[in-house]
CSV table of C-alpha atoms in Angstrom, one decimal:
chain,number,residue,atom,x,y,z
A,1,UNK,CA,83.6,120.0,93.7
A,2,UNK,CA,83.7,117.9,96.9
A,3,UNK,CA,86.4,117.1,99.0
A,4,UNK,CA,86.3,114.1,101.8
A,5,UNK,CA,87.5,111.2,103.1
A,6,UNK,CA,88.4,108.6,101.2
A,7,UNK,CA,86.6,105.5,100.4
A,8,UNK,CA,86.8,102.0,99.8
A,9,UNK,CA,85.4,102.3,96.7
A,10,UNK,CA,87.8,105.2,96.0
A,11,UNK,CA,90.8,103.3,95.2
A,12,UNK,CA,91.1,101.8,91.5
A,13,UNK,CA,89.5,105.3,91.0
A,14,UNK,CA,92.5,106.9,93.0
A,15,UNK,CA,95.1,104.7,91.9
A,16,UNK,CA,94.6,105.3,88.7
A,17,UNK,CA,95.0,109.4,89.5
A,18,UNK,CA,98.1,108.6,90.8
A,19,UNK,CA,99.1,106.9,87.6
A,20,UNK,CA,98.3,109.9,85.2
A,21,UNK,CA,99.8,112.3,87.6
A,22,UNK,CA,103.2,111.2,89.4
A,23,UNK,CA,106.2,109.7,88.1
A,24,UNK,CA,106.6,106.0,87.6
A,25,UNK,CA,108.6,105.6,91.1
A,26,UNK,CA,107.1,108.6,92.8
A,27,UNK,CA,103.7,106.8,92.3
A,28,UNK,CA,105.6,103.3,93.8
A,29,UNK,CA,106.5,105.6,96.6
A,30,UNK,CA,103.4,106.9,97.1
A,31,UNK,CA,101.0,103.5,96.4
A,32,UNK,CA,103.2,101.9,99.1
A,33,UNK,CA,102.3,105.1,101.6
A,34,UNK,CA,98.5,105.1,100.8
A,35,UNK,CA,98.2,101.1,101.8
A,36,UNK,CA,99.9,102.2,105.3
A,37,UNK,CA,97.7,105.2,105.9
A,38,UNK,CA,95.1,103.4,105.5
A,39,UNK,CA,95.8,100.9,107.9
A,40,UNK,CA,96.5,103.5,110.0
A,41,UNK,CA,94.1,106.2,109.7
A,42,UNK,CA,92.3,106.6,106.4
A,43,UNK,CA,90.8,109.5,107.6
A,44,UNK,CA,93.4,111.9,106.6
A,45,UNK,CA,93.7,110.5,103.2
A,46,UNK,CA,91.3,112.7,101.2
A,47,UNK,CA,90.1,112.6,97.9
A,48,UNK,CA,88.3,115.6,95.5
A,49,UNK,CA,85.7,114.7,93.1
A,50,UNK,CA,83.7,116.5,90.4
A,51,UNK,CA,81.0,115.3,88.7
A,52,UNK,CA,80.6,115.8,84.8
A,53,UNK,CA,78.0,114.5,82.5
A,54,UNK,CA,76.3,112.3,85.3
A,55,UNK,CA,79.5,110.8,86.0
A,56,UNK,CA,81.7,111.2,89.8
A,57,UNK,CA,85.3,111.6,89.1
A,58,UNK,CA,88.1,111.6,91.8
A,59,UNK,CA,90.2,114.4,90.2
A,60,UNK,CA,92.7,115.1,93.6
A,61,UNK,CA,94.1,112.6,96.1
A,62,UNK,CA,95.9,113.8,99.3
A,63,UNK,CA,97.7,112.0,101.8
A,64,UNK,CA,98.3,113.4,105.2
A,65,UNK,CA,99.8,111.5,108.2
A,66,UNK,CA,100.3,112.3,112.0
A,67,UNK,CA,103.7,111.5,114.0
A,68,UNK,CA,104.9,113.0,117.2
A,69,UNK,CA,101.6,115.4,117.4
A,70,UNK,CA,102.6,116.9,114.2
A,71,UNK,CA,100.2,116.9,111.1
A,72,UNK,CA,102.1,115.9,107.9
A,73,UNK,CA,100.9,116.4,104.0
A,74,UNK,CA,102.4,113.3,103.0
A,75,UNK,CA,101.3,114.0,99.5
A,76,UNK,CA,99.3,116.0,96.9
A,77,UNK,CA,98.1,115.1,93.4
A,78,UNK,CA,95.2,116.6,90.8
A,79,UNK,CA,95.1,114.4,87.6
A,80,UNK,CA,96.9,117.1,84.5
A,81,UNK,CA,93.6,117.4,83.1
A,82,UNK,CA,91.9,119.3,86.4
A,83,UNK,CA,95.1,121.6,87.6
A,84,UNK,CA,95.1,125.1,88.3
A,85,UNK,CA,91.2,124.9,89.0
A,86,UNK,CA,91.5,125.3,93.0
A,87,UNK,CA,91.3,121.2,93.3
A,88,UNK,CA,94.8,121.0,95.2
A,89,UNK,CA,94.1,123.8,97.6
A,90,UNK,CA,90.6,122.2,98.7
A,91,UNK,CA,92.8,119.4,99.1
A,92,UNK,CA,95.1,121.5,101.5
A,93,UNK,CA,92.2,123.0,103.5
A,94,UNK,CA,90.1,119.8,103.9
A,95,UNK,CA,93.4,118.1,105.7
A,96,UNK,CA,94.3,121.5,107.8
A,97,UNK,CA,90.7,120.8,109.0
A,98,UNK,CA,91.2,117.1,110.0
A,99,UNK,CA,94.8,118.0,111.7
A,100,UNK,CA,93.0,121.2,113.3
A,101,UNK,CA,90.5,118.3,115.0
A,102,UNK,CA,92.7,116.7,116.2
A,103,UNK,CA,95.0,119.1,117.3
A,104,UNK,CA,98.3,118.4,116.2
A,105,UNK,CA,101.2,120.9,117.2
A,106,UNK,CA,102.7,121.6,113.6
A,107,UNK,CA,101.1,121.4,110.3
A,108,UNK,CA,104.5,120.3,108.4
A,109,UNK,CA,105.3,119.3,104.6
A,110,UNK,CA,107.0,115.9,103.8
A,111,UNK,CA,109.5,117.0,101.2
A,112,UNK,CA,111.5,114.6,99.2
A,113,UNK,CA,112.8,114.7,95.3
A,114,UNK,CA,109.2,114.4,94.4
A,115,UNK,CA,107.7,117.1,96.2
A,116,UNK,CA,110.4,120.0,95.8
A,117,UNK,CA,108.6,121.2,92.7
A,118,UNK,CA,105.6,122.1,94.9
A,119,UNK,CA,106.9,123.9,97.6
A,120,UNK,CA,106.6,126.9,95.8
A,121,UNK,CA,102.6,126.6,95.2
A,122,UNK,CA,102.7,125.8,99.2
A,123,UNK,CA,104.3,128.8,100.0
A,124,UNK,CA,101.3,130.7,98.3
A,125,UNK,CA,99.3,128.6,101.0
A,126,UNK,CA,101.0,130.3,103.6
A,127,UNK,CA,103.7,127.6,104.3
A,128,UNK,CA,107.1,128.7,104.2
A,129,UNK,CA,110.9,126.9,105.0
A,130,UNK,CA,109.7,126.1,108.7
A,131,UNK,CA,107.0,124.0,107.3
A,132,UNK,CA,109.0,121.7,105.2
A,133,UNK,CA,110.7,118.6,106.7
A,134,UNK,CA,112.9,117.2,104.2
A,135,UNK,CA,113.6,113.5,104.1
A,136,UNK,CA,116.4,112.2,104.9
A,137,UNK,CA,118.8,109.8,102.3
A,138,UNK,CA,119.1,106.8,103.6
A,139,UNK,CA,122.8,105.8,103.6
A,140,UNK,CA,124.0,102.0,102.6
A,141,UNK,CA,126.4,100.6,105.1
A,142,UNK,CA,129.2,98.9,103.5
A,143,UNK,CA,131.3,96.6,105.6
A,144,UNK,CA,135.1,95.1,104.5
């Protein structure tokens, strides 16, 4: 397996991970994020690949984000067919790395509905309740 920065090339490949992987409007969510990290930075948007019978396959996409000097995994996925194989946590490390270079303050986790399942396996990483910035609802404003 190899874990590194995304690509250009990477993202039918990666879009189509997110397909098979996240819910219809978690992978909305998340196809709208990748676009602005990359603008951004696309350096902490990492991708694992394996190769299998001559062929590369992206297998893990992870987005991470910086704001306020704090290091945020943004979000996680491993296509169903590659989970449980260590693919997520190379994920996990290879950002750490990229927030450790660059010397953010707080390595957090951006928890909304579609990440609470997960927080679990990231406690196992090492990142408990402190770690976990929930997002907030954003209210409607009504006026009479």
């Amino acid at each position: 397996m190899n874990v590194r920065s995304f690509r250009l090339s990477d993202y039918m490949p990666a879009t189509e991970l997110l397909k098979a992987s996240l819910s219809e409007e978690c992978c909305e969510k998340t196809l709208a994020a990748l676009a602005r990290q990359l603008k951004l930075e696309g350096e902490l948007v990492v991708v694992a690949e394996l190769e299998e019978d001559s062929e590369v396959k992206i297998v893990g996409v992870a987005i991470g984000t910086i704001d306020s000097n704090n290091g945020y995994y943004y979000r996680l996925a491993v296509h169903p067919d590659y989970r449980s194989q260590g693919i997520g946590k190379a994920l996990v490390q290879k950002l750490e790395q990229k927030f450790q270079q660059r010397q953010v303050r707080n390595i957090m986790i951006a928890a909304d509905e579609h990440t609470e399942v997960v927080l679990p396996w990231f406690e196992q990483l090492g990142y408990g309740a402190q770690h976990v910035l929930r997002s907030l609802k954003k209210l409607r404003i009504v006026t009479g």
